[in-house]
mmCIF file of C-alpha atoms in Angstrom:
data_model
loop_
_atom_site.group_PDB
_atom_site.id
_atom_site.type_symbol
_atom_site.label_atom_id
_atom_site.label_comp_id
_atom_site.label_asym_id
_atom_site.label_seq_id
_atom_site.Cartn_x
_atom_site.Cartn_y
_atom_site.Cartn_z
ATOM 1 C CA UNK A 1 -62.155 -30.276 -39.618
ATOM 2 C CA UNK A 2 -64.643 -31.680 -42.055
ATOM 3 C CA UNK A 3 -65.573 -35.316 -42.291
ATOM 4 C CA UNK A 4 -67.936 -37.302 -44.467
ATOM 5 C CA UNK A 5 -68.915 -40.844 -43.643
ATOM 6 C CA UNK A 6 -70.515 -43.253 -46.045
ATOM 7 C CA UNK A 7 -70.955 -46.316 -43.906
ATOM 8 C CA UNK A 8 -72.023 -48.559 -46.763
ATOM 9 C CA UNK A 9 -68.987 -49.715 -48.717
ATOM 10 C CA UNK A 10 -70.901 -51.897 -51.137
ATOM 11 C CA UNK A 11 -74.567 -52.434 -51.862
ATOM 12 C CA UNK A 12 -76.030 -55.009 -54.196
ATOM 13 C CA UNK A 13 -79.657 -54.960 -55.251
ATOM 14 C CA UNK A 14 -81.790 -56.540 -57.905
ATOM 15 C CA UNK A 15 -83.178 -54.354 -60.639
ATOM 16 C CA UNK A 16 -86.353 -52.450 -59.715
ATOM 17 C CA UNK A 17 -85.567 -52.485 -56.023
ATOM 18 C CA UNK A 18 -85.316 -49.189 -54.153
ATOM 19 C CA UNK A 19 -81.974 -48.428 -52.534
ATOM 20 C CA UNK A 20 -80.839 -45.740 -50.101
ATOM 21 C CA UNK A 21 -77.252 -44.578 -49.797
ATOM 22 C CA UNK A 22 -76.386 -43.037 -46.471
ATOM 23 C CA UNK A 23 -74.197 -40.019 -45.863
ATOM 24 C CA UNK A 24 -73.346 -38.426 -42.534
ATOM 25 C CA UNK A 25 -71.155 -35.364 -42.266
ATOM 26 C CA UNK A 26 -69.326 -33.292 -39.698
ATOM 27 C CA UNK A 27 -68.422 -29.644 -39.981
ATOM 28 C CA UNK A 28 -68.120 -26.571 -37.805
ATOM 29 C CA UNK A 29 -69.051 -24.259 -40.647
ATOM 30 C CA UNK A 30 -72.494 -22.702 -40.722
ATOM 31 C CA UNK A 31 -72.370 -22.289 -44.492
ATOM 32 C CA UNK A 32 -71.496 -25.326 -46.531
ATOM 33 C CA UNK A 33 -72.603 -27.338 -49.526
ATOM 34 C CA UNK A 34 -73.427 -30.999 -49.826
ATOM 35 C CA UNK A 35 -73.069 -32.956 -53.029
ATOM 36 C CA UNK A 36 -73.715 -36.366 -54.438
ATOM 37 C CA UNK A 37 -71.663 -37.587 -57.381
ATOM 38 C CA UNK A 38 -71.830 -40.701 -59.476
ATOM 39 C CA UNK A 39 -68.575 -42.144 -60.739
ATOM 40 C CA UNK A 40 -68.998 -44.723 -63.479
ATOM 41 C CA UNK A 41 -66.112 -46.977 -64.516
ATOM 42 C CA UNK A 42 -64.895 -44.271 -66.890
ATOM 43 C CA UNK A 43 -63.885 -42.283 -63.798
ATOM 44 C CA UNK A 44 -65.552 -38.963 -64.480
ATOM 45 C CA UNK A 45 -67.472 -37.429 -61.613
ATOM 46 C CA UNK A 46 -71.083 -36.965 -62.625
ATOM 47 C CA UNK A 47 -72.839 -34.288 -60.628
ATOM 48 C CA UNK A 48 -76.189 -35.402 -59.202
ATOM 49 C CA UNK A 49 -77.253 -32.815 -56.681
ATOM 50 C CA UNK A 50 -76.070 -29.866 -54.635
ATOM 51 C CA UNK A 51 -77.623 -28.595 -51.436
ATOM 52 C CA UNK A 52 -76.554 -25.617 -49.373
ATOM 53 C CA UNK A 53 -76.725 -25.697 -45.621
ATOM 54 C CA UNK A 54 -79.684 -23.333 -45.456
ATOM 55 C CA UNK A 55 -81.903 -25.352 -47.722
ATOM 56 C CA UNK A 56 -83.276 -28.427 -46.031
ATOM 57 C CA UNK A 57 -85.981 -28.953 -48.563
ATOM 58 C CA UNK A 58 -85.910 -32.488 -49.885
ATOM 59 C CA UNK A 59 -85.689 -32.963 -53.593
ATOM 60 C CA UNK A 60 -86.914 -35.450 -56.119
ATOM 61 C CA UNK A 61 -85.549 -35.746 -59.624
ATOM 62 C CA UNK A 62 -87.000 -38.612 -61.570
ATOM 63 C CA UNK A 63 -86.004 -41.819 -59.806
ATOM 64 C CA UNK A 64 -83.606 -39.959 -57.520
ATOM 65 C CA UNK A 65 -84.494 -38.328 -54.235
ATOM 66 C CA UNK A 66 -82.511 -36.773 -51.456
ATOM 67 C CA UNK A 67 -83.250 -36.323 -47.779
ATOM 68 C CA UNK A 68 -81.273 -33.601 -46.031
ATOM 69 C CA UNK A 69 -81.612 -33.420 -42.245
ATOM 70 C CA UNK A 70 -79.388 -30.949 -40.432
ATOM 71 C CA UNK A 71 -80.537 -32.254 -37.057
ATOM 72 C CA UNK A 72 -78.819 -35.553 -37.759
ATOM 73 C CA UNK A 73 -76.183 -34.171 -40.163
ATOM 74 C CA UNK A 74 -77.334 -36.562 -42.822
ATOM 75 C CA UNK A 75 -77.833 -36.257 -46.545
ATOM 76 C CA UNK A 76 -79.170 -39.559 -47.807
ATOM 77 C CA UNK A 77 -79.764 -40.499 -51.417
ATOM 78 C CA UNK A 78 -82.486 -42.859 -52.617
ATOM 79 C CA UNK A 79 -82.802 -44.464 -56.018
ATOM 80 C CA UNK A 80 -86.267 -45.744 -56.749
ATOM 81 C CA UNK A 81 -86.797 -48.670 -59.090
ATOM 82 C CA UNK A 82 -83.082 -49.154 -59.624
ATOM 83 C CA UNK A 83 -81.692 -50.021 -63.020
ATOM 84 C CA UNK A 84 -78.531 -51.777 -64.139
ATOM 85 C CA UNK A 85 -77.218 -48.453 -65.457
ATOM 86 C CA UNK A 86 -77.274 -47.131 -61.915
ATOM 87 C CA UNK A 87 -74.343 -49.389 -61.079
ATOM 88 C CA UNK A 88 -71.457 -47.129 -60.125
ATOM 89 C CA UNK A 89 -69.571 -45.687 -57.198
ATOM 90 C CA UNK A 90 -71.449 -42.894 -55.487
ATOM 91 C CA UNK A 91 -69.683 -40.221 -53.492
ATOM 92 C CA UNK A 92 -71.108 -37.834 -50.974
ATOM 93 C CA UNK A 93 -69.058 -34.664 -50.528
ATOM 94 C CA UNK A 94 -69.061 -31.661 -48.234
ATOM 95 C CA UNK A 95 -67.735 -28.391 -49.615
ATOM 96 C CA UNK A 96 -66.795 -25.497 -47.400
ATOM 97 C CA UNK A 97 -67.607 -21.908 -48.156
ATOM 98 C CA UNK A 98 -64.019 -21.581 -49.375
ATOM 99 C CA UNK A 99 -64.560 -24.284 -51.943
ATOM 100 C CA UNK A 100 -62.576 -27.100 -50.363
ATOM 101 C CA UNK A 101 -64.287 -30.470 -50.692
ATOM 102 C CA UNK A 102 -64.138 -33.464 -48.433
ATOM 103 C CA UNK A 103 -65.345 -36.718 -49.921
ATOM 104 C CA UNK A 104 -66.732 -39.811 -48.295
ATOM 105 C CA UNK A 105 -65.131 -43.130 -49.102
ATOM 106 C CA UNK A 106 -67.824 -43.907 -51.623
ATOM 107 C CA UNK A 107 -70.486 -46.576 -51.927
ATOM 108 C CA UNK A 108 -70.249 -49.095 -54.730
ATOM 109 C CA UNK A 109 -73.715 -49.889 -55.966
ATOM 110 C CA UNK A 110 -74.289 -52.973 -58.052
ATOM 111 C CA UNK A 111 -77.678 -53.439 -59.626
ATOM 112 C CA UNK A 112 -78.212 -56.933 -60.949
ATOM 113 C CA UNK A 113 -80.671 -57.696 -63.725
ATOM 114 C CA UNK B 1 -73.494 -23.393 -64.632
ATOM 115 C CA UNK B 2 -69.764 -23.146 -64.545
ATOM 116 C CA UNK B 3 -67.714 -25.098 -67.006
ATOM 117 C CA UNK B 4 -64.365 -26.585 -66.157
ATOM 118 C CA UNK B 5 -62.104 -28.019 -68.808
ATOM 119 C CA UNK B 6 -59.383 -30.431 -67.783
ATOM 120 C CA UNK B 7 -56.897 -31.962 -70.207
ATOM 121 C CA UNK B 8 -55.787 -34.512 -71.021
ATOM 122 C CA UNK B 9 -58.494 -36.941 -69.948
ATOM 123 C CA UNK B 10 -55.991 -39.748 -69.897
ATOM 124 C CA UNK B 11 -52.271 -40.112 -70.404
ATOM 125 C CA UNK B 12 -49.764 -42.921 -70.396
ATOM 126 C CA UNK B 13 -46.151 -42.033 -69.810
ATOM 127 C CA UNK B 14 -42.873 -43.748 -69.188
ATOM 128 C CA UNK B 15 -41.344 -43.818 -65.757
ATOM 129 C CA UNK B 16 -39.035 -40.852 -65.215
ATOM 130 C CA UNK B 17 -40.826 -38.486 -67.548
ATOM 131 C CA UNK B 18 -42.982 -35.498 -66.611
ATOM 132 C CA UNK B 19 -46.638 -34.973 -67.334
ATOM 133 C CA UNK B 20 -48.553 -31.719 -67.333
ATOM 134 C CA UNK B 21 -52.279 -31.540 -66.615
ATOM 135 C CA UNK B 22 -54.220 -28.391 -67.451
ATOM 136 C CA UNK B 23 -57.362 -27.124 -65.793
ATOM 137 C CA UNK B 24 -59.294 -24.213 -67.211
ATOM 138 C CA UNK B 25 -62.174 -22.396 -65.640
ATOM 139 C CA UNK B 26 -64.264 -21.274 -68.582
ATOM 140 C CA UNK B 27 -67.114 -19.395 -66.949
ATOM 141 C CA UNK B 28 -65.602 -17.648 -63.972
ATOM 142 C CA UNK B 29 -62.356 -16.430 -62.522
ATOM 143 C CA UNK B 30 -60.960 -19.043 -60.203
ATOM 144 C CA UNK B 31 -59.162 -17.340 -57.364
ATOM 145 C CA UNK B 32 -58.449 -20.725 -55.843
ATOM 146 C CA UNK B 33 -57.746 -24.081 -57.416
ATOM 147 C CA UNK B 34 -57.967 -27.390 -55.602
ATOM 148 C CA UNK B 35 -56.245 -30.507 -56.914
ATOM 149 C CA UNK B 36 -57.457 -33.924 -55.861
ATOM 150 C CA UNK B 37 -56.052 -37.399 -56.383
ATOM 151 C CA UNK B 38 -57.896 -40.691 -56.398
ATOM 152 C CA UNK B 39 -56.090 -43.998 -56.232
ATOM 153 C CA UNK B 40 -57.909 -47.089 -57.537
ATOM 154 C CA UNK B 41 -60.894 -48.061 -55.432
ATOM 155 C CA UNK B 42 -60.311 -45.184 -53.048
ATOM 156 C CA UNK B 43 -61.887 -41.814 -52.439
ATOM 157 C CA UNK B 44 -60.711 -38.451 -53.690
ATOM 158 C CA UNK B 45 -58.139 -36.829 -51.479
ATOM 159 C CA UNK B 46 -57.058 -33.215 -51.564
ATOM 160 C CA UNK B 47 -53.470 -32.821 -52.735
ATOM 161 C CA UNK B 48 -52.967 -29.103 -52.777
ATOM 162 C CA UNK B 49 -54.608 -25.707 -52.803
ATOM 163 C CA UNK B 50 -53.366 -22.837 -54.901
ATOM 164 C CA UNK B 51 -54.335 -19.221 -55.036
ATOM 165 C CA UNK B 52 -53.729 -17.213 -58.163
ATOM 166 C CA UNK B 53 -50.291 -15.687 -58.108
ATOM 167 C CA UNK B 54 -49.215 -17.463 -54.929
ATOM 168 C CA UNK B 55 -47.397 -20.650 -54.075
ATOM 169 C CA UNK B 56 -49.540 -23.713 -53.585
ATOM 170 C CA UNK B 57 -50.212 -25.221 -50.186
ATOM 171 C CA UNK B 58 -49.711 -28.969 -50.116
ATOM 172 C CA UNK B 59 -51.440 -31.498 -47.899
ATOM 173 C CA UNK B 60 -49.387 -33.662 -45.627
ATOM 174 C CA UNK B 61 -47.654 -36.450 -47.492
ATOM 175 C CA UNK B 62 -47.758 -34.740 -50.884
ATOM 176 C CA UNK B 63 -44.315 -33.875 -52.275
ATOM 177 C CA UNK B 64 -44.289 -30.293 -53.459
ATOM 178 C CA UNK B 65 -41.197 -30.836 -55.582
ATOM 179 C CA UNK B 66 -42.830 -33.716 -57.375
ATOM 180 C CA UNK B 67 -46.217 -32.174 -57.984
ATOM 181 C CA UNK B 68 -45.630 -28.699 -59.343
ATOM 182 C CA UNK B 69 -48.672 -26.480 -59.416
ATOM 183 C CA UNK B 70 -48.863 -23.281 -61.388
ATOM 184 C CA UNK B 71 -51.799 -20.936 -61.024
ATOM 185 C CA UNK B 72 -50.577 -17.981 -62.990
ATOM 186 C CA UNK B 73 -53.959 -16.753 -64.140
ATOM 187 C CA UNK B 74 -57.505 -16.750 -62.866
ATOM 188 C CA UNK B 75 -58.624 -19.156 -65.549
ATOM 189 C CA UNK B 76 -55.766 -21.613 -65.822
ATOM 190 C CA UNK B 77 -53.933 -23.864 -63.423
ATOM 191 C CA UNK B 78 -51.532 -26.659 -64.241
ATOM 192 C CA UNK B 79 -50.317 -29.663 -62.312
ATOM 193 C CA UNK B 80 -47.037 -31.162 -63.440
ATOM 194 C CA UNK B 81 -46.060 -34.590 -62.206
ATOM 195 C CA UNK B 82 -42.293 -34.620 -62.414
ATOM 196 C CA UNK B 83 -40.176 -37.737 -62.777
ATOM 197 C CA UNK B 84 -43.281 -39.860 -62.690
ATOM 198 C CA UNK B 85 -43.181 -43.332 -61.180
ATOM 199 C CA UNK B 86 -45.716 -46.146 -61.397
ATOM 200 C CA UNK B 87 -46.970 -45.325 -57.896
ATOM 201 C CA UNK B 88 -48.048 -41.925 -59.221
ATOM 202 C CA UNK B 89 -50.584 -43.653 -61.428
ATOM 203 C CA UNK B 90 -53.869 -42.207 -60.302
ATOM 204 C CA UNK B 91 -56.896 -40.149 -61.253
ATOM 205 C CA UNK B 92 -56.233 -36.439 -60.862
ATOM 206 C CA UNK B 93 -59.063 -33.940 -60.750
ATOM 207 C CA UNK B 94 -59.118 -30.186 -60.418
ATOM 208 C CA UNK B 95 -61.697 -27.987 -58.768
ATOM 209 C CA UNK B 96 -61.656 -24.235 -59.353
ATOM 210 C CA UNK B 97 -63.321 -21.974 -56.823
ATOM 211 C CA UNK B 98 -64.195 -18.312 -56.842
ATOM 212 C CA UNK B 99 -64.212 -15.785 -54.044
ATOM 213 C CA UNK B 100 -67.261 -15.265 -51.914
ATOM 214 C CA UNK B 101 -70.062 -17.778 -51.398
ATOM 215 C CA UNK B 102 -69.018 -20.611 -53.586
ATOM 216 C CA UNK B 103 -69.986 -23.971 -54.896
ATOM 217 C CA UNK B 104 -67.856 -26.816 -56.086
ATOM 218 C CA UNK B 105 -67.062 -27.423 -59.713
ATOM 219 C CA UNK B 106 -64.876 -30.227 -60.929
ATOM 220 C CA UNK B 107 -62.908 -30.976 -64.031
ATOM 221 C CA UNK B 108 -63.443 -34.175 -65.950
ATOM 222 C CA UNK B 109 -60.357 -35.711 -64.399
ATOM 223 C CA UNK B 110 -57.117 -37.067 -65.820
ATOM 224 C CA UNK B 111 -56.247 -40.716 -65.549
ATOM 225 C CA UNK B 112 -52.459 -41.017 -65.401
ATOM 226 C CA UNK B 113 -50.778 -44.349 -65.985
ATOM 227 C CA UNK B 114 -47.029 -44.545 -65.542
ATOM 228 C CA UNK B 115 -45.389 -47.574 -67.098
#
């Protein structure tokens, strides 16, 4: 069975602070995909990043960066110099090779001006 | 990348009526379709899995007679909420998948409000 744990239910930071959202996963599959999504109040899932299980290379995209460590089954997401527009619910998800996704409970990020 | 089209994006219906949600895979043939549901302030939970031309498989606690899924073609799947009740108000999102090594693609979601 797959499981995704986002231990942080809510995080509140002040604008320009850096913030890291944690994600820990469990799976018996050797091939899988990890995702981060942003869900603004409108409800749509906004794709942020996808990583497959064979690619542990960390990635930076603008103010966003991701740290994937298979040894600890973690896929953490860092926002540098946070902005008010970053306020949203962020979901980490694990997708099996068959396409079935398991989502974490989400982390609500509030960035205050 | 793949494009998924889900309609409508939102719908308000009266209790007792039925609502149909469409999900189209525009860039690839979706051999499998996953339907998720998200209640307010909760995570997305898998409702059912359907393979083209076969009956859907429902997760525990999901009424198959209430949530009718049709996956008649490789590019279109529909979810019909029958005799909707206020407790069915939720955000429904589809995710088509193709055979072989796959990735996850999601529709834009449908916010259903039953009054």
